[in-house]
Amino acid sequence: MPEISLLSGPEAVRVGFYVCHCGTNIGGTVDVKALAGYAASLPRVAVSRDYKYMCSDPGQALIEQDIADHKLNRVVVASCSPLLHEATFRRALGRAGLNPFFLQMVNIREHVSWVHLDKKAATEKAQDLVRAAVRRVALHKPLQKRRVDINPSVLVVGGGIAGIHAALTLADAGKQVYLVEREPTIGGHMAMFDKTFPTLDCAACILTPKMTAVGSHPNIKLWTYSEVVKVDGYVGNYKVQVKHKPRYVIDDLCIGCQECIAACVYKEGKTPDEFNLGLSKRKPVYLPFPQAVPQKVVIDRDTCIEFKSGKCKKTCIEACGDRLAIDFKQKETFDEIEIGAIILTTGFKTFAPERNPYSGYGRYPNVYTSLEVERLINASGPTGGEVILRDGKKPASVGIIHCVGSRDANTNRWCSKVCCMYSLKLAHLIKEHTGAEVFNFYIDMRTPGKGYEEFYDRLLDEGVHFVRGRVAEVSDWAVHPSEEGKLVIRAEDTLAGFVRRIPVDMVVLSVGLEPQADAQDVRRLFNISCASEGWFLERHPKLAPVSTFTEGIYIAGACQGPKDIPDSVAQAGAAAAEALALIDAKSVELEPYTASILEEECSGCKSCISLCPYQAIAFVEEKKRAYINEVLCKGCGTCVAGCPSGSIKQNFFEDEEIFEEIEGVLAYA
Amino acid sequence: MLSRRPSAPGTSQSKFEPRIVAFFCNWCTYLAADLAGTSRMKYAPNVRVVRLMCSGRVDPQFVLDAFAHGADGVFIGGCHPGDCHYQEGNYKTLKRYHLLKRVLKEMGIEEDRFRLEWISAAEADRVRTAINQMVEKVRDLGPLNLELKDVEKADAEEVLV
């Protein structure tokens, strides 16, 4: 153990200790006064104070003043998690002329007062942690953050409304933006909708101009049918590899005339159309939907005869003529880009109602999901905007079942937030299109939002029926002549206090929102976290809702949690603003937690080299010593722990500092 | 250095309260512990957390040092396999953990006193249950009595650390 020889003389360590009440958050469970008194009794503590809110301006000013008055050269703050306010207090030290790394924080809120009930035990635990911090901070060394330049380009992943809005905002600010979308077109779920609540403005009318703007913006490089496959680097300097899947059509040569589609040897489509959720058929060569951006056709190799047999007449190539846009030999290609920031707007998927057998989905043909009904209502959809049953007849009665795959302990516990409103919208549109009797089966009507409750009122006036209660099952089991040939919805009416049987022609399942199936893979790729449900985790639920724990990576839209269009757009704007704030600063400071080799002690055994996943450690032949490239080092400390001769040190996490902390928490008074 | 605190934290002298040192990685388990706090989950107050950037930073000496200085248990928390913020630091931790377990066994330190858990940033509940379980187990085992029969006490630290 190192001898702390800083007890006296001009270099003497003088610690200022500050404990925060955090209102009653800490003060309610930890005896803050006693803790301050305890700290005052510890060696090297020159000042010990408690204060209501340490993070407030007066709280910080207190530290700054004490540094000047009491010649403090170390500071320990016992308050909340260092992940919340370490930066705040480091800045305070900096303002007072002290190296910011002469600070140690003690987490007595998240790790003590909020998780323990016994005041005595909590205070004792806080004392142990404080003692360790006071001992550790004495060994802290002055450190300098590294400043690195920021690449001013931004990558946006996912071309739904959030990605589109973020990309346009950044591009309009003059930044180079790469927008990567894995489908052949941008537009996302919003492109599938007919109208949007509560204003009932047409989704296409407000979305397609933005899609076109993305496609033609000089600052946006749009890559559809592409996926990010590799992410390297760090804030301000990410290197990303993008894979372009072959669409068998040369982007630059295809003019979107669609003559190849007309000329395809298939006279009729045979493959379920993804965009119409299988409600119509498409050919092997297709445009996802008429307003797709880019207006470039795609050839699906799984259904194209040329790929199956190699013996197709290739009428598509004939039709394409001298434009020569079709290329059956196209291979996947890759691009490497360098960017400073990344915005993830990868969206959601809808709940698959097969998981709820009571819903009848997949068993009864006239049970639809809400998204399918969006396509039916849409004028450019499979039925040209007609809401019709599978047999082509108009329904005379429709039941809309809320909360399918939401607020359900058997599937998803969360409220999907948008379903009540879109169900109201669908009820209105179905009534408008068909004149049918519409029944809504709901648990609670959730309409918080500007103009939302008013929309609900409007629906009540329009004569739509509302039954408050969970649906038990949808079946075709008639017990009364009026139920013959109908789908019977059996539900408890909790307001009337009995079970209803309502026969209808069509059932609409208001399916909830879920994280994308590959959200976990995407999270790993970009090195961010997911909440337990699988939504991307924000840095702080209130104060950093679009930031992640990885600097320079932001999230927006429904990939972070269920969200409607206004909220997604608002988040996208926020994420774009955060990215702009980052890249317009031109440079960024990196934590100095890197490792370095103590050359005179290194034996040159090379065991550290294979431990580093970033190839930051090299072997210098002339010196027979290892060398760590500070720029590549990310500061995990794995090599430090693995060095057999103890000749690697990690800034701020030096062996001595950690030993001091361990022994500090265990050194009973 | 091997002296014990006469009165255990929090409760009466009659009941043994184990003291556990935990090493949590900054990105997963420390965040999960923070989340347990913001979620106001309650768990046993016996654990003292040392924050490291990665569980891969846990030098086996840290564990030995903790036991040598009176810890009744040592708990390491890291990201799930495949989820390490530094790609593979937790795999290195896993290897060291297994090796260290054997060493500790040789020294007569019971298996339940040393625990490694993968806890993601979202798994606050796992922090609670893992800590509570470990505290219970170590409480059942009683205080760690490192009997260094053939070694001079003065040399104890040198041998262990």
Coordinates of N, CA, C and O in Angstrom, one line a residue, chain A residues 9 279 447 494 498:
Chain A
G9 N 2.8 19.9 5.2 CA 3.6 20.7 4.3 C 2.7 21.4 3.2 O 1.5 21.3 3.3
L279 N -52.7 -8.1 -48.1 CA -54.1 -8.0 -48.6 C -54.2 -7.8 -50.1 O -55.3 -7.8 -50.7
T447 N -56.9 9.5 -23.7 CA -56.8 10.5 -24.8 C -56.1 11.7 -24.3 O -56.6 12.8 -24.4
T494 N -68.4 -3.4 -17.9 CA -68.2 -3.2 -16.5 C -69.1 -2.0 -16.0 O -69.2 -1.8 -14.8
F498 N -72.9 -6.6 -16.6 CA -73.2 -7.9 -17.1 C -72.4 -8.2 -18.4 O -71.7 -7.3 -18.9

